[in-house]
Coordinates of C-alpha atoms and ligand atoms in Angstrom, one line a residue:
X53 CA 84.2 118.8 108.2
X54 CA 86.4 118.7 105.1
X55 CA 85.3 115.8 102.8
X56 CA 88.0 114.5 100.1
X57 CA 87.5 112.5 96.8
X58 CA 90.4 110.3 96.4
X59 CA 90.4 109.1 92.5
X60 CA 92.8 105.6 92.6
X61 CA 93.0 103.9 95.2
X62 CA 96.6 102.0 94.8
X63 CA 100.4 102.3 96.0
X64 CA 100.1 106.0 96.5
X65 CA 96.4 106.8 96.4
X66 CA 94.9 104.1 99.1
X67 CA 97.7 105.1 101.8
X68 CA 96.9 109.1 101.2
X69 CA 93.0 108.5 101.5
X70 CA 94.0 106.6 104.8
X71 CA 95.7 109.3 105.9
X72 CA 93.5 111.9 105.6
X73 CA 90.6 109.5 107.2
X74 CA 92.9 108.8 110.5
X75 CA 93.2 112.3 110.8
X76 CA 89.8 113.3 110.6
X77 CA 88.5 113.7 107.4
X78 CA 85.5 112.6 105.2
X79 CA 87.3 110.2 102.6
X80 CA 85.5 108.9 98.9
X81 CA 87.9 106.6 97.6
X82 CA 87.3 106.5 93.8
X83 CA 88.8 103.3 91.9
X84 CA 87.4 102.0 88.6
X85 CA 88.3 98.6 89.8
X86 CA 85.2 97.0 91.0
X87 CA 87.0 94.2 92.7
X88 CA 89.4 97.0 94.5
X89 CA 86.3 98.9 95.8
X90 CA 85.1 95.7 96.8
X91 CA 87.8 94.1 98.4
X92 CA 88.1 97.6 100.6
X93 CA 84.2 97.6 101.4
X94 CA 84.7 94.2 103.1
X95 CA 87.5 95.6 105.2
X96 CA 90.2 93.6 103.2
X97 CA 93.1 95.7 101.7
X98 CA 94.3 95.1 98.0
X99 CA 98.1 95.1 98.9
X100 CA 100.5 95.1 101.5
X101 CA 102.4 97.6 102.7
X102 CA 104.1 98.3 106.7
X103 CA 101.5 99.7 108.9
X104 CA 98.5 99.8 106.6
X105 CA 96.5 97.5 108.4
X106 CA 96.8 99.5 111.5
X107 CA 96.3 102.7 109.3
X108 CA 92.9 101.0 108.2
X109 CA 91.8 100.3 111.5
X110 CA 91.8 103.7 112.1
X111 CA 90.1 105.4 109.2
X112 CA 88.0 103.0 107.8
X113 CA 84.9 105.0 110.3
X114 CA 85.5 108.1 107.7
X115 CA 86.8 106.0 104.5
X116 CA 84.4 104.1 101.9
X117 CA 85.4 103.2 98.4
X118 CA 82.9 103.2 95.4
X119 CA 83.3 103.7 91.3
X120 CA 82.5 106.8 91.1
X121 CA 83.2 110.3 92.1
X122 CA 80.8 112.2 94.4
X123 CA 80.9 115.8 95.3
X124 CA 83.1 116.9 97.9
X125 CA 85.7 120.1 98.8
X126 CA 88.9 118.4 97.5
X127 CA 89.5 116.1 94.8
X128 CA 92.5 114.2 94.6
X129 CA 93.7 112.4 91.7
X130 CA 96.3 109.6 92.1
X131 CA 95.7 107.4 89.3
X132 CA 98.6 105.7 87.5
X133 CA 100.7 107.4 84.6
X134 CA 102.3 104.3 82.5
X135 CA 104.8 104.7 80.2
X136 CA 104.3 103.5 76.5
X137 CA 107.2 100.8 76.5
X138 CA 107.0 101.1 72.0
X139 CA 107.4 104.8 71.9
X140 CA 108.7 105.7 75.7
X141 CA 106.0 108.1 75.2
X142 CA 104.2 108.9 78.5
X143 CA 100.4 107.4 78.6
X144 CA 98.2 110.3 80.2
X145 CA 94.8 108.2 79.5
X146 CA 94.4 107.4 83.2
X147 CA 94.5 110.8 84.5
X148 CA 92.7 112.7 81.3
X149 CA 90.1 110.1 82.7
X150 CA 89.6 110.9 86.1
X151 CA 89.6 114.8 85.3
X152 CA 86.7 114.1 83.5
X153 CA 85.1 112.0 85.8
X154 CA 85.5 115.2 88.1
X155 CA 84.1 118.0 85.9
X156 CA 80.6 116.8 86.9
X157 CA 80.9 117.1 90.3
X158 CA 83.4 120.2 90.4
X159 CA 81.9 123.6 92.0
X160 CA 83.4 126.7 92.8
X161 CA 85.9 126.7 95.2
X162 CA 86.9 123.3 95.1
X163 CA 89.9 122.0 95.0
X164 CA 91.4 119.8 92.7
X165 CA 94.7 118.4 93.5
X166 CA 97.2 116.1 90.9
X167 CA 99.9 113.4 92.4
X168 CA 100.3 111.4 89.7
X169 CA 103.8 111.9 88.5
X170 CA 103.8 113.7 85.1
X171 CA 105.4 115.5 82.1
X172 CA 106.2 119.1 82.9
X173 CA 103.1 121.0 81.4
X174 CA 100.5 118.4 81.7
X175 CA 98.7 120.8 84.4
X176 CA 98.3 123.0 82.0
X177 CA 97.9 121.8 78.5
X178 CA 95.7 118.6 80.1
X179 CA 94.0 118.5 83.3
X180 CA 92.8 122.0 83.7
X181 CA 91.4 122.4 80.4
X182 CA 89.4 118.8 81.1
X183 CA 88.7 120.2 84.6
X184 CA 87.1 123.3 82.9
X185 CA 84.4 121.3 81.0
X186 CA 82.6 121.4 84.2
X187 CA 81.7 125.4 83.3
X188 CA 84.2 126.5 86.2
X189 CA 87.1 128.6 85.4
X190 CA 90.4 127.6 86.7
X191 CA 90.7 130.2 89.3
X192 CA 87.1 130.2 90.1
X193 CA 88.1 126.0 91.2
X194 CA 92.0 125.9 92.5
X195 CA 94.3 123.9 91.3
X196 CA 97.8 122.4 92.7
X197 CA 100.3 119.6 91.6
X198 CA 101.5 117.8 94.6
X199 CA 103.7 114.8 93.9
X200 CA 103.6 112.0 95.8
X201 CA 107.7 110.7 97.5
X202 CA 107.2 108.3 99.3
X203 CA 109.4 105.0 99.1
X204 CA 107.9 101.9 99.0
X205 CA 108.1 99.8 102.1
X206 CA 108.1 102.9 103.8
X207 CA 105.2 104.9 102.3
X208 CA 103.7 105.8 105.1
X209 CA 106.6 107.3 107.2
X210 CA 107.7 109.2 104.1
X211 CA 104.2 110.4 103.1
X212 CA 103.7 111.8 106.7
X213 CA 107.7 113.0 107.6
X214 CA 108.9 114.0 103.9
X215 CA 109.0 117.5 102.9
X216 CA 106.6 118.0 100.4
X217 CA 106.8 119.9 97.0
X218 CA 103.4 122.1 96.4
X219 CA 102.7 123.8 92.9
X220 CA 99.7 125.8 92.8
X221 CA 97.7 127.3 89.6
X222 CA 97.7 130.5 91.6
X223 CA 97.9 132.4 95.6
X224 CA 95.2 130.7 97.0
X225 CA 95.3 127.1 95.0
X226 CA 98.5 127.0 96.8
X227 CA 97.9 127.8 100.2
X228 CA 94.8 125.9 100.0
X229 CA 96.5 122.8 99.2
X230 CA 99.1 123.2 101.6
X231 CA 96.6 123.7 104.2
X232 CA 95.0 120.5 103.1
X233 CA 98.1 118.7 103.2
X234 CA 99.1 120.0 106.8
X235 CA 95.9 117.7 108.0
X236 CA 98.8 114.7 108.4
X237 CA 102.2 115.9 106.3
X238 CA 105.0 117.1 109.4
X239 CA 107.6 118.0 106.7
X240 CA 108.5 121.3 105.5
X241 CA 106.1 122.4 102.6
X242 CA 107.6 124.5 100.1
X243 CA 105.3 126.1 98.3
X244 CA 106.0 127.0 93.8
X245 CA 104.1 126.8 90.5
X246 CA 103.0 124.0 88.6
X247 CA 104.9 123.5 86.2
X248 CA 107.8 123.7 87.9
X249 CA 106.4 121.0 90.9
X250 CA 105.8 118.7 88.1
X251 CA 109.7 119.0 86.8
X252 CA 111.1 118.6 90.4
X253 CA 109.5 115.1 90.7
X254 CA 110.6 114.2 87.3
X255 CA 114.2 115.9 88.3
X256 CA 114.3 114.0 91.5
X257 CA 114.1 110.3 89.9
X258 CA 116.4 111.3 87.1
X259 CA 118.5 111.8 89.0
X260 CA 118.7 108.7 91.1
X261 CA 118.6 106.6 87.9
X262 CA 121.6 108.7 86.3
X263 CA 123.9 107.8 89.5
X264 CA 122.4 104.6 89.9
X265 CA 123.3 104.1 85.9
X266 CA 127.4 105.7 87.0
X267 CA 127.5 102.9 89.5
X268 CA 126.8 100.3 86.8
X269 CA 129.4 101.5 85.2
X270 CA 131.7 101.6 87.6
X271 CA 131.3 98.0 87.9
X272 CA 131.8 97.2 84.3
X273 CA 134.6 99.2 84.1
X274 CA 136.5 98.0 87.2
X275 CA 135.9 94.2 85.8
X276 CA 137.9 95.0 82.8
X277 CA 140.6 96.3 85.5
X278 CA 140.6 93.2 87.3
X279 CA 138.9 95.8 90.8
X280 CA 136.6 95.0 93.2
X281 CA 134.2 97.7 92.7
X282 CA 132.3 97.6 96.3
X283 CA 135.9 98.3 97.6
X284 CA 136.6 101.1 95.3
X285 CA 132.8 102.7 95.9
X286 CA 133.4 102.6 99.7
X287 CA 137.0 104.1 99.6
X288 CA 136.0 106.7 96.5
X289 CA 132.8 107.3 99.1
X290 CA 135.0 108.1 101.9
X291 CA 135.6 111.9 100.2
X292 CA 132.9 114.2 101.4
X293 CA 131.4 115.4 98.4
X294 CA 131.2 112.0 96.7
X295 CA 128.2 109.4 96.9
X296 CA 128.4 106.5 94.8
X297 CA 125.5 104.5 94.6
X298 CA 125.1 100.4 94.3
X299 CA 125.7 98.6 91.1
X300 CA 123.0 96.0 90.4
X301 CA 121.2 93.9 87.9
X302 CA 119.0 96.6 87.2
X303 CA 116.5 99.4 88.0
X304 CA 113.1 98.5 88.3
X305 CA 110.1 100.0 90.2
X306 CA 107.2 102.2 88.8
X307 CA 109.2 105.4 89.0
X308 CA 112.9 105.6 88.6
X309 CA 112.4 103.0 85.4
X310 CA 110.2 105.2 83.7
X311 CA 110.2 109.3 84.5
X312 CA 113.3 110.0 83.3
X313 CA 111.5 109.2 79.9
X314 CA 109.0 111.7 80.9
X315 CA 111.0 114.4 81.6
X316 CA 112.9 114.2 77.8
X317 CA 109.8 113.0 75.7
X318 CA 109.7 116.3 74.3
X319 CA 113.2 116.7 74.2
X320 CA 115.9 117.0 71.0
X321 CA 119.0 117.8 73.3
X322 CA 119.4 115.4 75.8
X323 CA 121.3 112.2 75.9
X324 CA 122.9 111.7 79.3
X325 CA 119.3 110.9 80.8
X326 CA 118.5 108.2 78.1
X327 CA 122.0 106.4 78.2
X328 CA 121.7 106.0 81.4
X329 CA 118.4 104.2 81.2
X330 CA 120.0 102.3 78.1
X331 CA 122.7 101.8 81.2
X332 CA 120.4 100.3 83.7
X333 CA 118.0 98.5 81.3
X334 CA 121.3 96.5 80.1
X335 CA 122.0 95.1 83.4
X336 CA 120.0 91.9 83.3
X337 CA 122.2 90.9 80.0
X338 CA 125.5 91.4 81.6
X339 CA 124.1 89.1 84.7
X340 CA 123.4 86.5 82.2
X341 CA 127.0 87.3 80.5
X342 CA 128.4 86.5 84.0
X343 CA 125.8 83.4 84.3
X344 CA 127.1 81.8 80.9
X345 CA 130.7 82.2 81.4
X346 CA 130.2 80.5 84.7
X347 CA 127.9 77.8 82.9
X348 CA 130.0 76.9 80.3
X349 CA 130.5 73.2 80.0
X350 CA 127.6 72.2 81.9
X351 CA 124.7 70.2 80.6
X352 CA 121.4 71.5 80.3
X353 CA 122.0 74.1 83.0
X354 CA 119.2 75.3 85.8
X355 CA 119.6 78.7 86.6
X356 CA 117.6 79.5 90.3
X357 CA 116.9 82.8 90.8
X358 CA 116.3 84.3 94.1
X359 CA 114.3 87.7 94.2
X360 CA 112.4 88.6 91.5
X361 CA 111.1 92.0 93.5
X362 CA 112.1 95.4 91.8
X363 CA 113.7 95.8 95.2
X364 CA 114.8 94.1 98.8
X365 CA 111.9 93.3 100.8
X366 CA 108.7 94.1 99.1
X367 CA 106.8 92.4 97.2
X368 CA 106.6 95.1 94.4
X369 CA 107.9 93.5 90.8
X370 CA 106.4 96.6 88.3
X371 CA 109.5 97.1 86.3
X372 CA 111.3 94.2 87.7
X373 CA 115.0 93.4 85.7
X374 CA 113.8 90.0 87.1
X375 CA 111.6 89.9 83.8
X376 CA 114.0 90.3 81.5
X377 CA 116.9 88.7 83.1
X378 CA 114.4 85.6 82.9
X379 CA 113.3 86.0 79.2
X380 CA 116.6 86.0 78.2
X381 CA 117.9 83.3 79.8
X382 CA 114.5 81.1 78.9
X383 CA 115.6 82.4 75.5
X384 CA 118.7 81.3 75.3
X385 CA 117.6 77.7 76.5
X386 CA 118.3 78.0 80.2
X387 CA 116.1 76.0 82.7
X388 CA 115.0 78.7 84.9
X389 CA 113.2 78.6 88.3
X390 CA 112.4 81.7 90.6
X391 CA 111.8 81.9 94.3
X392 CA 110.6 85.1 96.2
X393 CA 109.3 85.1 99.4
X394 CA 107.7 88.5 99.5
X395 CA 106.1 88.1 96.0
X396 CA 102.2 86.6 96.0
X397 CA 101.8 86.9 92.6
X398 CA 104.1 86.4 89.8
X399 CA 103.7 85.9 85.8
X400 CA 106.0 82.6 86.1
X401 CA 105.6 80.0 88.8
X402 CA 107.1 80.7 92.0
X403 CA 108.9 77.7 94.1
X404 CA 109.6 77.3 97.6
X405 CA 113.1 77.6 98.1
X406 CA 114.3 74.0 99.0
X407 CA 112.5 73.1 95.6
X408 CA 114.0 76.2 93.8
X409 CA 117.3 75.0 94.4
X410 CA 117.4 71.2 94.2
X411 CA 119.3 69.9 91.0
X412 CA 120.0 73.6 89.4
X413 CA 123.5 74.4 88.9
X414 CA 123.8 78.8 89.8
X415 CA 122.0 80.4 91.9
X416 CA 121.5 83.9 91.5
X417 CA 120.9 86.9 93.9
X418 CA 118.4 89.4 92.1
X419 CA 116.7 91.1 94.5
X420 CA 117.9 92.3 98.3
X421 CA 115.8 90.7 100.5
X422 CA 117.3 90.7 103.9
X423 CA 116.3 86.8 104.5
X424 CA 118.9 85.9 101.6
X425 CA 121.5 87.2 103.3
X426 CA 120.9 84.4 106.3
X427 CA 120.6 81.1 103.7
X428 CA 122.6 78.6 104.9
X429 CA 124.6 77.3 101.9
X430 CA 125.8 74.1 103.5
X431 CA 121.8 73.5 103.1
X432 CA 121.4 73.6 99.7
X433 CA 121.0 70.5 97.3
X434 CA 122.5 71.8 94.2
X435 CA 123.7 69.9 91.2
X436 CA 126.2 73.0 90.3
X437 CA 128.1 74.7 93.0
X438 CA 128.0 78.3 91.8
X439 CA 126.6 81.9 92.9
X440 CA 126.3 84.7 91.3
X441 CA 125.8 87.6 93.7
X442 CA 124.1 90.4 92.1
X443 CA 123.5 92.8 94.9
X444 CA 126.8 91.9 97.1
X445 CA 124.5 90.7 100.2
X446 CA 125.8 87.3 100.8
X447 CA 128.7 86.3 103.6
X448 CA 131.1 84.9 100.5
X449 CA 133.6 83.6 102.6
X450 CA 130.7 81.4 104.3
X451 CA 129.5 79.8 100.6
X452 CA 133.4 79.3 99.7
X453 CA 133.7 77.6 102.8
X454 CA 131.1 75.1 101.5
X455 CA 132.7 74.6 98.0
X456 CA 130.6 77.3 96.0
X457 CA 132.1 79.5 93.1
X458 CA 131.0 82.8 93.9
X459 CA 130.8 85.3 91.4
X460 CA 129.8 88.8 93.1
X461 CA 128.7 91.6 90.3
X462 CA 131.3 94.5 89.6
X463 CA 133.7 92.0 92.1
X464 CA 136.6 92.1 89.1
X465 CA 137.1 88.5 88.6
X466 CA 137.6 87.6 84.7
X467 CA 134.8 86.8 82.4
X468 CA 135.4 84.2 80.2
X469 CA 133.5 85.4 76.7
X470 CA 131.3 82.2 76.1
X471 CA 129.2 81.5 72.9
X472 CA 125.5 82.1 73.9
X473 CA 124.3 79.0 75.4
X474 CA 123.1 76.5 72.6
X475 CA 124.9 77.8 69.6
X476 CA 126.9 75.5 68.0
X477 CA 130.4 77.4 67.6
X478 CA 131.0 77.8 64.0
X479 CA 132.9 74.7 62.4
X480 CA 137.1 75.0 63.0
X481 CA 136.2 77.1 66.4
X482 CA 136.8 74.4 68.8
X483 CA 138.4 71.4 68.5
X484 CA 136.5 68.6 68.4
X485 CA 137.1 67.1 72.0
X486 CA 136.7 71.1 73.5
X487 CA 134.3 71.5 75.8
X488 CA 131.9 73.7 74.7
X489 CA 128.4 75.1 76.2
X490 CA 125.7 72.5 75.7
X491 CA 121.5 73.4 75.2
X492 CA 119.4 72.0 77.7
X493 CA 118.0 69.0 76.1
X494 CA 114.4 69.8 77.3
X495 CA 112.1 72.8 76.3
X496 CA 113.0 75.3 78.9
X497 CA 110.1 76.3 81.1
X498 CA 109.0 77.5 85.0
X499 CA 109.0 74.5 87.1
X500 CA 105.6 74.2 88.9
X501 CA 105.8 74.4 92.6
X502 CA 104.4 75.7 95.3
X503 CA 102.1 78.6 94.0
X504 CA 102.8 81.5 96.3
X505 CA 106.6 80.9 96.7
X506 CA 107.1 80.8 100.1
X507 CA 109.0 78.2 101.8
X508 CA 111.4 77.6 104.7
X509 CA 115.0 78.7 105.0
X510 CA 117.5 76.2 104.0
Ligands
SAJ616 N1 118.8 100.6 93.0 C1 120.1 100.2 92.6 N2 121.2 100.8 93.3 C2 121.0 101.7 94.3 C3 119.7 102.1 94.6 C4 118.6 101.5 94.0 O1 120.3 99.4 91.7 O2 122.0 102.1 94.8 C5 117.7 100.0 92.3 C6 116.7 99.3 93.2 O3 117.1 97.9 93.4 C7 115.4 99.4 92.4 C8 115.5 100.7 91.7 O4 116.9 101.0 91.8 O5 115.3 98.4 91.4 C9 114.7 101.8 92.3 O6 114.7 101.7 93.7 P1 114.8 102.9 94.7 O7 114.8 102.4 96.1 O8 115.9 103.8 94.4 O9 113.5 103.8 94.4 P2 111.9 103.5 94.3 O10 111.5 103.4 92.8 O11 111.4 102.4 95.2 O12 111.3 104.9 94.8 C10 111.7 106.1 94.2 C11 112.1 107.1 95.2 N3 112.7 108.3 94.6 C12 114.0 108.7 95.0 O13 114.6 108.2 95.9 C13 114.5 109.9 94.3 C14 110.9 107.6 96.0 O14 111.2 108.6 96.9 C15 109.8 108.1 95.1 O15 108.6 108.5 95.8 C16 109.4 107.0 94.2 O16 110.6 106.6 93.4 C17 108.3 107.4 93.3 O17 107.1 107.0 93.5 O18 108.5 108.3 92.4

């Protein structure tokens, strides 16, 4: 029986061992996490995701977790590949780490598979040559780059029915792996080289970001022409070669935020690819241009977000333009609370939503959590009747109805330019009886409340 050594056991790595276990093979699941390996050794699982307890159920009889790599037929590494947020440089130290941990244990014949999502060449110029410290040749060991595609929320429908991208070192390093792979994968395999496997992945979220980045700016730019973008994007989506995506606050999420920087860190040429991350990364700050025009007048204003999730309905906040959506409006004096009820754990203090709301004066969509889209506003104790609807999920005729404001993002209503919050205007600006926007007279900081932010509908 085929016995695999899984190296990281997270988002991608824990569901793939699982797989593989369910369906029959001898799993090692490596993570340098202690607690991780322990957590999974007492039949617990580190993180949620649909159908993974199930999935447990049935491969923890062929799955244990320990520290270290043991010999085996296939090792499989699937280890995170951060990106250097000072120089947007690609950090490689995870996987150069578990190739080595490997290149003890490696024999001929094995084979050593990569899903981490990396910069086109890294097969070559890094693993392999790490791999080959063991005294195998590449060749005499195979080799194949198989990046992961599955969606969050629905990894494990998507790591089963997608098709799946193989990129051998050579013949039988590709076959081999596809064989391996064909253990639980039902989608077409198409079978290439490495280095071209590692440029596809990279290819693929670049690409999302990019049209994710046009739809931003569709919004912006049908707010200086007094549109409703969400109208325009369904009507421009009604021709049958075009696919506009949704504008939001922001792209988060530990792919699409950060492989287009690997695909043009080596790059001179390019510059649509990095606009449009400088695109997407500036959508927090035109939420909280929105937020202040709609604030302006109001004393020491509460801003209440809803969502901070990269995305709707996980509980996933790597990358999150929750963070700096929050930052700058902390920095710019803003009272700011956050509610989430898919998020356990969270830098700032998460409130239940009754508390979330009480007394604060605009609430603000972030994230697309289906449950948001029930709230019933006539519930909500606000000080400040005013929503700002960042993901256009909410029935706006419903929170009219019930005397809110409601801004929707890209929804072409004016923008008043406002001072930043707290900045005096500069003397002869405003009269002296104008109102003008006014600092919260308290230090801003994260209410405490409930600790794990869940709370009832209101
Ligand atoms: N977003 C928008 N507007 C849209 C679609 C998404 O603002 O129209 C935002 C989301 O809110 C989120 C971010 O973009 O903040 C990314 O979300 P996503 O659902 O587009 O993608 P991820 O990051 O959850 O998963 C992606 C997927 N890649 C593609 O769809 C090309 C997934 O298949 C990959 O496996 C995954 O990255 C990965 O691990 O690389």
């Amino acid at each position: 029986m085929m016995k695999i050594c899984v190296l990281g056991l997270g988002y991608i790595g824990l569901p793939t061992a699982l797989l593989f276990a369910a369906h029959g093979v001898n799993v090692v699941g490596v993570d340098v996490k202690q607690s991780v390996v322990d957590c999974l050794n007492h039949g617990n699982l580190p993180f949620s995701e649909p159908g993974i307890e199930s999935l447990y159920g049935e491969a923890k009889d062929r799955f244990f977790a320990r520290t270290e790599p043991e010999a085996a037929d296939v090792f499989l590494i699937a280890v995170p590949t951060p990106l250097d947020p000072a120089t947007k440089v690609s950090d490689l130290s995870y996987v150069k780490n578990a190739a080595e941990m490997i290149a003890p244990h490696l024999r001929e014949g094995n084979l050593i598979i990569l899903e981490s999502t990396v910069p086109p060449g890294t097969s070559e110029r890094v693993v392999i040559p790490r791999l080959e410290k063991s005294g195998v040749a590449a060749g005499e060991f195979l080799y194949a780059h198989c990046p992961e595609r599955a969606i969050p929320g629905r990894t494990l429908q998507e790591m089963a029915g997608n098709c799946r991208i193989i990129g051998g070192y050579d013949r039988d390093s590709t076959d081999r792996a596809t064989a391996v792979y064909q253990t639980f994968v039902r989608g077409q395999i198409y079978q290439t080289d490495t280095r071209t496997a590692e440029f596809v992945k990279l290819m693929e979220n670049t690409c999302r970001d990019v049209n994710i980045a046009l739809a931003n700016e569709f919004a912006q730019l049908a707010e200086e022409c007094g549109i409703n973008v969400w109208e325009a994007i369904t009507l421009a989506n009604k021709h049958p070669r075009v696919t506009v995506l949704n504008p939001g606050p922001g792209v988060g999420g530990h792919c699409i935020a950060i492989d287009p920087w690997f695909l043009t860190e080596n790059s001179t040429r390019c510059r649509m690819v990095a606009t449009a991350r400088e695109v997407n990364d500036s959508m927090p700050n035109y939420v909280l241009h929105i937020a202040r025009s709609m604030l302006a007048g109001i004393r020491n204003p509460t801003i209440c977000i809803f969502g901070v999730a990269y995305k709707g309905n996980i509980g996933d906040t790597r990358e999150s333009p929750a963070f700096k959506f929050i930052q700058l409006a902390e920095n710019e004096g803003y009272t700011v609370r956050c509610h989430d009820p898919h998020v356990k754990e969270f830098p700032h203090s998460l409130m239940d939503a009754t508390d979330a709301v009480a007394g604060s004066d605009c609430l603000i969509i972030l994230t697309d959590h289906d449950c948001f889209r029930t709230i019933d506003p006539a519930g909500l104790r606000m000080r400040t009747k005013l929503v700002i609807d960042a993901r256009n999920i909410l029935d706006h005729e419903k929170w009219t109805d019930q005397g809110f404001a409601v801004r929707v993002l890209g929804d072409g209503s004016p923008i008043q330019p406002v001072p930043l919050a707290g900045l005096m205007a500069p003397a002869g600006l405003y009269p002296a009886d104008a109102t003008r926007p006014v600092a919260p007279s308290s230090s801003p900081s994260f209410s405490l409340l409930s600790p794990n932010g869940r709370g009832g509908y209101l």
